[in-house]
Amino acid sequence: MNNALKVVCVLVFLCGCSAEDPPATAEKPAVGQVQTTSTAVVDEQRIADIETNEPGAWLTFGRNYEEQRFSPLTDINRETVKDLGVAWYKDLDTYHPVQGTPLVIDGVMYFSTPFNIVYAVDAGTGAEIWRYDPEVPRVTRRRACCGANARGLAAYKGRIYTATLDGRLIALDARSGSPTWEVDTVIDHAREYTITGAPRVAAGKVFIGNGGAEYGVRGYVTAYDAATGEQAWRFFTVPGDPSAPFEHPEMELAAKTWKGGEWWKIGGGGTVWNSIVYDPDFENVYLGVGNGSPWTRVLRSPGGGDNLFLASIVALDVHTGRMKWYYQTTPGDNWDYTAVQDMMLADISIDGAERKVLMQAPKNGFFYVIDRADGKLLRAHKFATVTWATHVDLDTGRPVENPDTAYLDNPKWVLPGPGGAHNWHAMSFDADRRLVYFGSHDLPFLFAMPDEYEKTGLYKRRPGQWNTGVEFGRIERLMRESPDPPQNAGFLNAFDPVTGEKKWVVEQDFAWNGGVLATAGDLVFQGAQTGKFVAFDSDSGETRWQMDLHSSMVAPPITYEHEGRQFVTILTGAGGGAPGSADDLYGSTGRVVTFALDGKAELPSPVERNRDYPEPPALTAAVADIERGEVLFGDICGACHAPGAFSSGGGIPDLRQMNRETHAEWAAIVLGGSKRDLGMDSFADVLTADDSERLHQYMIARTIEARKETAAAEAAAAP
Ligand code: CA
């Protein structure tokens, strides 16, 4: 086990004090840094007192421990919001997806951007105080299924905690941005572990999981001592090699639910890549556990079984890491149905009793309300179009699968698809109205068994590639040729978690819109893929205010008060495994934008998307080679450049727009790794020279198609 502790004791050097105790006296700022008066000394009591002592702060990923993302601030309300304008903005110099939630503590805003560059800025002006770059190798992007995502930070006792795409957990001095300790959280660097989620801190410990299930890894969460970085405990989410001893007692229980096959060689999955929530009422920490690796259950566990703890919510004792209870949303996951989506805690009246509940709307399309005392399922309402199961049986707590969508023998359209009916996009809970506001979407997917399975019945892990058991290139074509495909759609919901009723629904122009913020000003804020930032009325869903921010958005807004003034902030930028839309007006601009009443700043002029497709070299390959190129593209390239090569999910280059020079460099880029510094790795380990050229010919064919479509559209638009 690799837990090399690299204590970068900057504080010891500078002040001779121990790493356990951040200094109370100010140290001199480094050249180019502005001194702040804040030390972000956040602890359990300060977070517990946020509503009474500092309602204008945003202290944790979800604002407080309950992670309800609801603000009691009311200066910006349904009457005054018409005067909302840009107070300040700051460009982030990135074309990668921007998903982060900022923290606002003692007048300082902290946020992180792709490749985990952490910023501290003045919350009133956006002036930079410090910036920390952990120098994540850009080529790490290849190991991340869905982008160089960075969803957030944690603050605790004068430190800011960040976790990096390449698997490190780092404690920064909140005043200077200097690292005080750093640990490598990855147990096996031969596997494609990444971190995109925000660490959480409580009870003197920092909790962090990881991603990588699409590639084939085994999930786990580790707790580290917040002061020193020493490992406190580790909880694996799926069993390992059956010939080795169980790492902890829960693995014995889990192992009984995996039958046949060699899942540990593939990885098993169950990564905790987003939600980890601390519950001070029970001194629990809840893990939202991800999908199986591979996705298809018969490839992973051919003898059946529930495959614990895939797609589960697991409650651990915060001090020991021992399990108290679990609830599995999708036993024997067969569809990439992660249960990693944001979890929020609340006290609500349900069935005539006051209950302490946990709420989650995971990918599988059911909204769960679970009793935090014992893990008992209280509600499981459908919140979107769901075809994989008819309902959840509240007595057994188990979903009832729909045999009509079983895809073992024939390909089947299934809803939700792997994008989920709701993904990591943040929700917000208005306790007075008893409404959860969140975006949902219909992103249907045609599930089919891989050709390899037809031939051998086995699945062999492919290092350096996706190991989902799903052949994306082939499925892309099946979906395109499907006579009656279900349609994509996006919604914003005002959802009652107890009754399952929607008080209102806004149908949106595209699927995959941003996270949500609700406030006591009777407003619900959300950024959309269209580039519109909107304030909806909490009671009716009517648009009360909107502004075009010239960039798609997926991140959640926050609000805070600084020097008596209420602000709203959102990080703009598209992507993060997005399905994308060829109709997006602008694409992605990484920027932090902050609003206030009477804000007068103006955003720079928008940059419209380039829709120019230069003439490519001649298409020379046979049809069979182009088709092979399509399958390879779906398997290997689509994760970044989008299935079908339309690349509209974010700012990653659209390969149909390559110029002659880039075409000439194809092999040097794809096999030679000449653009590694930009994140485009060499794929010589998984592609032959012939297959590289088949991919190139496929891209030429796609470019020719795009040129024809553009010409036809121009002809139709001509007077
Ligand atoms: Ca997944």
XYZ file of C-alpha atoms and ligand atoms in Angstrom:
720
model
C 0.000 0.000 0.000
C 1.376 3.338 -1.017
C 0.783 6.046 1.498
C 4.016 7.943 1.245
C 3.581 11.049 3.323
C 5.321 14.018 1.834
C 5.146 16.675 4.502
C 6.057 19.941 2.865
C 6.571 21.748 6.120
C 6.714 25.268 4.843
C 5.352 26.544 8.121
C 8.043 24.819 10.137
C 10.645 26.461 7.955
C 9.222 29.943 8.151
C 8.104 30.182 11.732
C 9.490 27.231 13.589
C 6.000 26.209 14.625
C 4.604 22.728 14.172
C 2.511 21.610 11.211
C -0.322 20.917 13.664
C -0.766 24.552 14.596
C -1.049 27.178 11.880
C 0.588 30.337 13.228
C -1.537 33.000 14.864
C 0.816 35.795 13.869
C 1.125 37.045 10.324
C 4.051 35.953 8.215
C 5.465 38.051 5.416
C 3.750 37.481 2.092
C 5.903 36.240 -0.752
C 6.694 38.650 -3.546
C 3.629 39.341 -5.675
C 1.217 38.141 -3.008
C -1.202 40.333 -1.121
C -1.461 39.794 2.624
C -4.923 38.846 3.865
C -6.174 39.289 7.378
C -8.128 36.046 7.192
C -6.910 32.677 8.296
C -10.114 30.797 7.366
C -10.248 29.202 10.781
C -13.302 27.076 10.136
C -14.232 24.275 12.495
C -17.246 22.116 13.365
C -18.734 24.719 15.728
C -18.363 27.572 13.252
C -20.097 25.542 10.555
C -22.857 24.526 12.982
C -23.420 28.212 13.826
C -23.433 29.523 10.254
C -27.133 30.466 10.195
C -26.998 32.546 13.378
C -23.463 33.946 13.208
C -22.623 34.400 9.543
C -25.537 33.708 7.176
C -23.580 35.488 4.439
C -20.740 32.938 4.412
C -20.247 29.837 2.260
C -18.105 27.601 4.464
C -18.288 24.145 2.856
C -18.842 22.604 -0.561
C -22.606 22.588 0.047
C -22.461 25.795 2.214
C -22.919 23.913 5.518
C -22.642 20.314 6.737
C -26.187 19.526 5.558
C -25.089 20.594 2.038
C -28.509 22.075 1.321
C -27.065 24.945 -0.753
C -29.841 27.234 0.439
C -28.981 30.808 1.417
C -31.029 32.851 3.918
C -29.915 36.123 2.246
C -32.792 38.260 0.950
C -31.409 41.546 -0.444
C -31.478 40.022 -3.900
C -35.091 38.905 -4.165
C -37.886 38.524 -6.683
C -38.543 42.302 -6.543
C -34.954 43.607 -6.640
C -33.365 41.035 -8.921
C -34.204 43.147 -11.980
C -31.296 45.401 -10.944
C -28.759 42.548 -10.795
C -25.613 43.224 -12.803
C -22.005 42.086 -13.041
C -19.986 43.406 -10.087
C -16.676 41.833 -11.152
C -15.322 38.985 -13.228
C -12.038 37.205 -13.701
C -10.906 35.121 -16.661
C -9.592 31.675 -15.807
C -7.466 30.985 -18.866
C -8.784 27.477 -19.507
C -10.801 25.673 -22.145
C -11.391 22.646 -19.934
C -14.687 22.073 -18.103
C -15.319 24.350 -15.112
C -17.475 22.768 -12.419
C -16.309 24.282 -9.169
C -18.160 25.600 -6.142
C -16.301 28.507 -4.497
C -16.007 28.959 -0.732
C -16.396 32.430 0.796
C -14.843 32.868 4.229
C -13.874 36.114 6.003
C -14.114 38.172 2.839
C -11.999 35.819 0.732
C -13.291 33.620 -2.086
C -11.450 30.335 -2.713
C -12.034 28.225 -5.808
C -10.224 25.749 -8.031
C -10.127 25.365 -11.789
C -9.132 22.554 -14.212
C -5.866 20.860 -13.224
C -6.582 22.047 -9.691
C -5.203 25.561 -9.796
C -6.467 27.099 -6.549
C -7.275 30.807 -6.326
C -7.888 33.065 -3.344
C -9.469 36.374 -4.378
C -10.998 39.355 -2.634
C -14.722 38.554 -2.413
C -15.653 42.200 -2.996
C -13.478 42.914 -6.032
C -12.083 39.653 -7.393
C -8.522 40.926 -6.887
C -6.183 37.962 -6.680
C -4.623 37.326 -3.268
C -2.748 34.158 -4.107
C -2.758 31.325 -6.603
C -1.452 27.795 -6.134
C -0.644 25.506 -9.046
C 0.043 21.878 -8.073
C 1.479 21.312 -11.579
C -0.697 18.383 -12.514
C 0.732 16.880 -15.716
C -1.721 17.820 -18.488
C -1.453 14.298 -19.879
C -3.344 13.102 -16.764
C -6.420 14.153 -18.746
C -6.201 10.828 -20.569
C -6.908 8.978 -17.319
C -10.041 11.005 -16.511
C -13.246 9.756 -18.087
C -14.952 13.109 -18.338
C -12.493 15.951 -18.226
C -9.965 17.676 -15.976
C -12.770 18.438 -13.550
C -12.273 20.093 -10.172
C -15.465 20.448 -8.168
C -14.239 22.138 -5.042
C -12.247 22.689 -1.884
C -12.574 22.378 1.886
C -11.536 24.828 4.607
C -10.562 23.836 8.145
C -8.552 25.505 10.899
C -6.612 27.874 8.713
C -6.038 25.463 5.848
C -7.549 25.040 2.409
C -7.661 21.423 1.233
C -7.498 20.490 -2.433
C -7.254 17.140 -4.192
C -5.651 16.846 -7.611
C -6.538 15.055 -10.829
C -3.382 12.935 -10.431
C -4.506 11.738 -7.007
C -2.778 13.970 -4.459
C -4.382 15.545 -1.400
C -2.794 18.865 -0.431
C -3.253 21.140 2.608
C -2.574 24.817 1.850
C -2.036 27.649 4.302
C -5.190 29.733 3.765
C -3.285 33.030 4.047
C -0.413 32.379 1.685
C -1.482 29.436 -0.479
C 1.702 27.604 0.498
C 1.425 23.833 0.870
C 1.855 22.499 4.396
C 1.496 18.807 3.617
C 0.779 16.604 0.631
C -0.083 12.888 0.378
C -0.397 10.556 -2.572
C -3.829 8.907 -2.181
C -3.424 6.423 -5.065
C -2.871 2.770 -4.122
C -1.850 1.616 -7.603
C -0.411 3.977 -10.212
C -0.683 1.279 -12.865
C -4.450 1.912 -12.721
C -6.222 5.035 -13.931
C -7.146 6.667 -10.637
C -8.063 10.356 -10.719
C -9.678 12.783 -8.281
C -12.281 15.312 -9.412
C -14.362 15.692 -6.233
C -14.043 18.110 -3.339
C -12.459 16.857 -0.116
C -14.594 17.178 3.015
C -13.221 17.865 6.484
C -14.742 17.111 9.885
C -13.797 15.581 13.215
C -10.152 16.380 12.551
C -10.055 14.334 9.352
C -10.018 14.993 5.621
C -12.026 12.541 3.487
C -11.307 11.903 -0.166
C -12.284 9.261 -2.746
C -11.439 9.013 -6.430
C -12.710 8.250 -9.932
C -11.658 5.836 -12.635
C -14.347 3.135 -12.774
C -14.724 3.572 -16.546
C -11.080 2.525 -16.955
C -11.154 -0.319 -14.435
C -10.200 0.512 -10.851
C -11.293 -0.543 -7.366
C -12.961 2.238 -5.385
C -12.027 3.356 -1.875
C -12.206 6.358 0.423
C -9.433 7.427 2.774
C -9.555 9.607 5.887
C -6.402 11.565 6.718
C -5.524 13.525 9.827
C -6.304 17.126 8.865
C -3.299 18.502 10.738
C -0.614 16.088 9.605
C -1.854 14.096 6.612
C -1.360 10.768 8.417
C -3.823 8.113 7.281
C -6.621 7.534 9.824
C -8.663 4.866 8.009
C -9.536 3.540 4.558
C -12.779 1.960 3.374
C -12.861 -0.082 0.167
C -16.188 -0.060 -1.655
C -15.855 -3.349 -3.566
C -14.046 -6.589 -2.708
C -10.581 -7.298 -4.068
C -8.764 -10.493 -5.045
C -10.581 -13.375 -3.254
C -7.261 -15.115 -2.604
C -6.110 -12.189 -0.417
C -7.386 -11.432 3.111
C -10.265 -8.979 3.535
C -8.958 -5.487 4.299
C -11.835 -4.819 6.694
C -14.885 -6.775 7.897
C -17.327 -5.104 5.490
C -15.455 -6.697 2.578
C -16.489 -10.142 3.774
C -20.141 -9.118 3.513
C -19.560 -7.507 0.113
C -17.636 -10.478 -1.319
C -20.656 -12.766 -0.841
C -22.572 -10.638 -3.350
C -20.041 -11.034 -6.206
C -20.309 -14.362 -8.019
C -18.069 -15.904 -10.656
C -15.928 -13.914 -13.026
C -12.701 -12.067 -12.243
C -13.926 -8.593 -11.353
C -10.832 -7.757 -9.308
C -8.681 -8.083 -12.432
C -10.905 -5.593 -14.251
C -11.293 -3.371 -11.182
C -14.842 -3.757 -9.935
C -15.538 -0.015 -9.805
C -17.522 1.608 -7.005
C -15.525 4.817 -7.027
C -16.598 7.640 -4.698
C -15.886 10.521 -7.047
C -18.255 13.187 -5.835
C -20.369 13.122 -2.699
C -18.991 12.528 0.802
C -21.108 14.136 3.520
C -20.446 14.520 7.246
C -23.414 14.226 9.608
C -22.812 15.841 13.017
C -26.123 14.433 14.360
C -24.891 10.834 14.181
C -21.134 11.398 13.729
C -21.418 9.590 10.414
C -19.768 10.180 7.100
C -21.826 9.117 4.075
C -20.207 7.874 0.886
C -21.982 8.066 -2.460
C -20.633 5.006 -4.323
C -20.302 4.765 -8.086
C -21.045 2.295 -10.861
C -19.633 -1.128 -11.643
C -16.512 -1.703 -13.690
C -17.322 -2.884 -16.296
C -20.827 -1.472 -16.539
C -22.438 -4.710 -17.708
C -23.214 -7.033 -14.826
C -22.696 -10.370 -16.581
C -19.190 -9.300 -17.604
C -18.373 -8.375 -14.017
C -20.189 -10.959 -11.910
C -21.566 -13.617 -14.268
C -23.054 -15.631 -11.385
C -25.327 -12.725 -10.409
C -25.477 -11.015 -7.016
C -26.023 -7.471 -5.849
C -22.324 -6.530 -6.105
C -22.045 -4.501 -2.926
C -21.335 -1.635 -2.476
C -21.841 -0.502 -6.067
C -24.391 2.275 -6.537
C -24.921 2.506 -2.764
C -25.018 5.075 -0.009
C -22.761 3.822 2.789
C -22.794 5.282 6.324
C -19.498 5.041 8.209
C -18.526 5.999 11.747
C -16.506 9.161 11.189
C -13.917 8.197 13.795
C -13.279 4.563 12.902
C -14.407 4.179 9.293
C -16.513 1.146 10.272
C -19.857 0.781 8.512
C -23.105 1.502 10.343
C -25.551 0.897 7.481
C -25.862 0.982 3.717
C -28.596 1.398 1.147
C -28.042 0.103 -2.383
C -29.963 2.092 -4.986
C -29.218 -0.244 -7.912
C -28.388 -3.845 -6.939
C -26.297 -5.531 -9.633
C -25.766 -2.230 -11.487
C -25.999 -2.815 -15.241
C -26.185 0.763 -16.599
C -23.461 2.983 -15.040
C -25.987 4.059 -12.391
C -23.701 5.775 -9.915
C -25.054 6.864 -6.537
C -22.349 9.513 -6.233
C -24.670 12.453 -6.814
C -24.850 15.180 -4.160
C -26.444 14.045 -0.908
C -28.198 16.534 1.322
C -29.219 16.142 4.950
C -32.439 17.534 6.405
C -34.894 17.231 9.273
C -38.360 16.791 7.827
C -41.791 15.652 8.909
C -42.676 12.425 7.158
C -45.389 9.846 7.948
C -46.325 11.777 11.072
C -42.854 11.828 12.596
C -39.892 14.211 12.583
C -37.075 12.398 10.858
C -33.457 13.105 10.167
C -33.147 12.184 6.513
C -30.636 11.984 3.684
C -31.831 12.868 0.175
C -30.290 11.984 -3.168
C -31.351 12.026 -6.826
C -28.848 9.615 -8.395
C -28.435 8.710 -12.052
C -31.031 5.925 -11.963
C -34.009 8.337 -11.925
C -35.421 7.702 -8.420
C -35.351 10.360 -5.703
C -34.440 8.678 -2.421
C -35.321 9.793 1.095
C -33.495 7.671 3.668
C -33.642 7.705 7.469
C -30.164 8.639 8.697
C -30.712 6.789 11.992
C -30.757 3.348 10.414
C -30.640 3.622 6.614
C -34.306 2.718 6.203
C -35.775 3.726 2.865
C -38.678 6.146 3.338
C -39.388 7.315 -0.212
C -38.197 6.487 -3.748
C -40.113 8.569 -6.279
C -39.359 8.669 -9.978
C -38.240 12.172 -10.930
C -37.639 11.582 -14.656
C -38.378 9.160 -17.480
C -37.312 5.763 -16.156
C -37.572 2.550 -18.197
C -35.032 0.225 -16.518
C -37.312 -0.375 -13.490
C -41.033 -0.077 -12.930
C -40.778 1.118 -9.310
C -38.969 0.654 -6.008
C -40.636 -1.702 -3.539
C -40.635 0.263 -0.268
C -40.950 -2.915 1.818
C -37.840 -4.586 0.433
C -36.138 -1.333 -0.571
C -35.331 -2.917 -3.945
C -36.096 -1.693 -7.466
C -38.259 -3.902 -9.670
C -36.427 -4.216 -12.985
C -38.328 -3.987 -16.244
C -37.676 -7.156 -18.309
C -38.555 -5.269 -21.512
C -35.325 -3.273 -21.303
C -32.975 -6.214 -20.543
C -30.239 -5.987 -23.187
C -28.446 -9.322 -22.835
C -29.936 -10.763 -26.021
C -30.872 -7.684 -28.027
C -29.792 -4.029 -27.941
C -32.333 -1.921 -26.018
C -32.957 1.771 -25.545
C -32.823 2.509 -21.823
C -33.682 5.590 -19.805
C -31.859 6.998 -17.980
C -28.687 6.494 -20.028
C -25.182 6.567 -18.536
C -25.385 10.365 -18.264
C -28.084 9.760 -15.681
C -31.440 11.413 -15.169
C -29.458 13.715 -12.874
C -25.721 13.840 -12.462
C -23.283 15.701 -10.185
C -24.972 19.041 -10.861
C -25.804 20.482 -7.455
C -29.305 20.525 -5.937
C -30.745 23.047 -3.482
C -33.310 22.459 -0.710
C -35.790 25.109 0.427
C -36.905 23.728 3.796
C -39.789 26.211 4.256
C -41.333 25.233 0.952
C -40.186 21.583 1.330
C -38.950 21.684 -2.252
C -35.736 20.393 -3.775
C -34.689 22.328 -6.877
C -32.550 20.460 -9.376
C -32.010 19.883 -13.055
C -32.856 16.553 -14.674
C -32.552 15.249 -18.202
C -33.548 12.538 -20.626
C -30.371 11.219 -22.256
C -31.429 7.862 -23.711
C -28.780 5.262 -24.525
C -28.901 2.079 -26.572
C -27.306 -0.622 -24.421
C -25.841 -3.610 -26.255
C -23.537 -6.473 -25.338
C -20.049 -6.192 -26.838
C -19.078 -8.316 -29.847
C -16.296 -9.803 -27.761
C -18.871 -11.236 -25.353
C -20.701 -12.970 -28.198
C -17.461 -14.683 -29.089
C -15.950 -15.585 -25.742
C -18.340 -14.760 -22.923
C -15.394 -13.162 -21.103
C -14.179 -9.657 -20.621
C -10.489 -8.887 -20.425
C -9.254 -5.597 -19.025
C -7.595 -3.296 -21.538
C -5.028 -1.073 -19.798
C -5.174 2.579 -20.774
C -8.658 2.360 -22.274
C -12.218 2.491 -21.100
C -13.355 -0.838 -19.679
C -17.088 -0.332 -19.595
C -17.947 -3.412 -21.641
C -19.820 -1.045 -23.940
C -18.551 -0.463 -27.485
C -19.272 3.208 -27.964
C -18.377 3.447 -31.644
C -20.681 0.574 -32.543
C -23.462 1.824 -30.286
C -23.143 5.323 -31.725
C -23.969 3.874 -35.139
C -26.810 1.701 -33.781
C -28.323 4.785 -32.162
C -27.959 6.847 -35.325
C -29.618 4.124 -37.398
C -32.381 3.461 -34.852
C -35.768 4.076 -36.531
C -37.480 5.710 -33.567
C -34.941 7.030 -31.049
C -36.123 8.597 -27.781
C -35.236 12.297 -27.626
C -32.890 14.269 -25.375
C -34.561 16.777 -23.068
C -33.630 18.958 -20.088
C -35.726 20.154 -17.151
C -35.502 22.280 -14.015
C -37.686 20.801 -11.265
C -39.261 22.063 -8.045
C -39.686 18.653 -6.433
C -41.420 17.613 -3.224
C -39.299 14.750 -1.841
C -42.113 13.427 0.356
C -44.966 13.298 -2.155
C -42.875 12.991 -5.315
C -44.905 15.774 -6.903
C -43.370 18.539 -8.928
C -44.669 21.944 -7.949
C -43.364 23.238 -11.257
C -41.123 22.154 -14.119
C -39.302 24.341 -16.628
C -38.555 22.520 -19.872
C -35.188 23.759 -21.112
C -33.660 24.171 -24.550
C -31.005 21.504 -24.020
C -30.172 18.699 -21.645
C -27.278 19.004 -19.160
C -27.623 22.385 -17.497
C -25.905 23.733 -14.418
C -26.236 23.216 -10.678
C -28.823 25.120 -8.664
C -28.891 27.701 -5.853
C -32.104 28.607 -3.991
C -32.356 31.606 -1.641
C -34.756 33.094 0.885
C -35.186 35.886 -1.674
C -37.693 33.532 -3.338
C -35.296 32.859 -6.193
C -33.673 29.823 -7.802
C -30.492 30.547 -9.794
C -29.140 28.309 -12.550
C -26.734 28.622 -15.481
C -27.720 26.884 -18.717
C -25.943 25.317 -21.623
C -27.344 28.132 -23.772
C -25.135 30.635 -21.909
C -28.098 32.189 -20.064
C -27.803 32.722 -16.315
C -31.349 32.777 -14.943
C -33.154 33.635 -11.684
C -36.429 31.701 -11.482
C -39.259 32.442 -9.076
C -39.205 29.802 -6.307
C -43.000 29.458 -6.303
C -43.801 29.470 -9.993
C -40.629 28.809 -11.995
C -41.215 32.068 -13.873
C -38.067 33.793 -15.103
C -37.514 36.895 -12.943
C -34.155 37.899 -14.429
C -31.626 36.571 -16.908
C -28.346 37.545 -18.493
C -26.339 36.083 -21.350
C -22.885 35.181 -20.015
C -21.568 34.082 -23.431
C -20.544 30.616 -22.223
C -22.244 27.345 -21.425
C -22.395 26.581 -17.707
C -22.481 23.430 -15.595
C -21.204 24.701 -12.220
C -23.572 25.704 -9.403
C -23.925 29.367 -8.357
C -23.343 30.490 -4.779
C -24.346 33.639 -2.901
C -22.675 35.501 -0.031
C -22.581 38.797 1.795
C -19.519 41.004 1.877
C -19.340 44.432 3.582
C -23.128 44.571 3.798
C -23.733 43.734 0.163
C -25.136 40.471 -1.272
C -23.291 38.881 -4.183
C -24.027 35.908 -6.468
C -21.142 34.061 -8.134
C -20.920 31.408 -10.833
C -17.970 29.833 -12.639
C -18.701 29.569 -16.350
C -17.479 26.861 -18.713
C -18.991 23.798 -20.358
C -18.211 20.127 -20.309
C -17.680 17.358 -17.811
C -18.901 14.345 -19.751
C -21.518 16.534 -21.374
C -23.496 15.226 -24.294
C -22.995 18.652 -25.803
C -25.095 20.308 -28.381
C -24.060 21.343 -31.847
C -26.433 24.290 -31.456
C -24.583 25.901 -28.555
C -23.999 29.488 -29.476
C -20.720 30.053 -27.700
C -19.114 26.900 -26.354
C -16.966 27.271 -23.258
C -15.250 30.233 -21.600
C -13.645 29.662 -18.199
C -14.484 32.682 -16.069
C -15.671 33.535 -12.570
C -18.526 36.051 -12.728
C -19.919 37.823 -9.643
C -23.155 39.803 -9.568
C -24.623 42.406 -7.230
C -27.565 44.795 -7.316
C -26.530 47.762 -9.468
C -23.404 45.919 -10.657
C -22.099 47.882 -13.644
C -19.206 45.832 -15.023
C -19.439 44.602 -18.612
C -18.311 41.192 -19.785
C -15.985 41.106 -22.798
C -17.640 40.688 -26.201
C -18.694 37.105 -26.819
C -16.638 34.817 -28.990
C -18.998 32.893 -31.219
C -18.199 29.299 -31.961
C -16.042 28.669 -34.962
C -18.131 26.731 -37.475
C -15.547 26.676 -40.208
C -14.525 23.222 -41.443
C -11.389 23.541 -43.611
C -11.118 21.287 -46.642
C -9.446 18.058 -45.505
C -7.043 15.825 -47.455
C -8.570 13.303 -49.849
C -10.519 10.390 -48.415
C -8.658 7.283 -49.548
C -9.775 4.460 -47.238
C -12.287 1.703 -47.986
C -15.664 1.796 -46.250
C -14.710 -1.054 -43.906
C -11.652 0.879 -42.717
C -13.696 4.010 -42.052
C -16.196 1.920 -40.087
C -13.354 0.429 -38.088
C -12.138 3.988 -37.489
C -15.579 4.891 -36.165
C -15.507 2.062 -33.619
C -11.973 3.003 -32.545
C -12.973 6.638 -32.219
C -15.915 5.767 -29.987
C -13.713 3.528 -27.853
C -10.600 5.632 -27.526
C -11.143 9.244 -28.608
C -14.794 9.922 -27.808
C -14.198 10.443 -24.086
C -12.567 13.815 -24.874
C -13.548 14.629 -28.434
C -17.184 13.484 -27.971
C -18.908 10.444 -29.474
C -19.477 11.069 -33.171
C -16.564 13.531 -33.144
C -18.684 16.664 -32.929
C -16.783 17.827 -29.863
C -19.337 20.251 -28.535
C -19.054 19.303 -24.887
C -16.510 21.947 -24.020
C -13.421 23.578 -25.345
C -11.557 20.449 -26.483
C -10.654 20.946 -30.176
C -13.224 19.883 -32.761
C -11.196 17.546 -34.946
C -13.356 18.351 -37.959
C -11.698 21.762 -37.882
C -8.133 20.523 -38.330
C -6.113 22.474 -40.850
C -3.801 20.883 -43.443
C -0.826 21.243 -41.120
C -2.540 19.307 -38.334
C -3.701 16.640 -40.765
C -0.084 16.210 -41.839
C 0.948 15.791 -38.193
C -1.754 13.205 -37.415
C 0.583 10.290 -36.670
C 3.057 12.509 -34.817
C 0.234 13.656 -32.521
C -1.693 10.399 -32.080
C 1.252 8.020 -31.890
C 4.208 10.329 -31.268
C 2.616 12.363 -28.470
C 3.702 15.723 -29.922
C 0.837 17.531 -28.124
C 1.260 15.910 -24.716
C 1.775 19.273 -23.039
C -1.786 20.206 -24.010
C -3.193 16.973 -22.558
C -3.226 14.903 -25.774
C -1.235 11.803 -24.846
C 0.398 9.353 -27.242
C -1.896 6.400 -27.906
C 0.869 4.201 -29.349
C 0.226 1.772 -26.484
C -3.276 0.961 -27.739
C -3.192 1.820 -31.485
C -1.265 0.337 -34.389
C -0.075 2.647 -37.159
C -2.796 1.197 -39.419
C -5.520 1.851 -36.842
C -4.217 5.400 -36.346
C -4.638 5.981 -40.063
C -8.136 4.396 -39.995
C -9.028 6.925 -37.302
C -7.627 9.705 -39.461
C -9.680 8.577 -42.449
C -12.799 8.441 -40.266
C -12.135 12.049 -39.198
C -11.717 13.078 -42.833
C -15.083 11.434 -43.601
C -16.704 13.282 -40.672
C -15.208 16.573 -41.875
C -16.596 16.056 -45.369
C -20.031 15.407 -43.824
C -19.779 18.579 -41.730
C -18.809 20.634 -44.813
C -21.834 19.266 -46.694
C -24.162 20.077 -43.778
C -22.776 23.611 -43.547
C -23.124 24.135 -47.291
C -26.714 22.852 -47.226
C -27.584 25.121 -44.284
C -26.046 28.118 -46.036
C -27.940 27.319 -49.241
C -31.198 27.030 -47.293
C -30.546 30.352 -45.532
C -29.677 32.190 -48.747
C -32.386 34.548 -50.037
Ca -19.383 6.129 -14.470
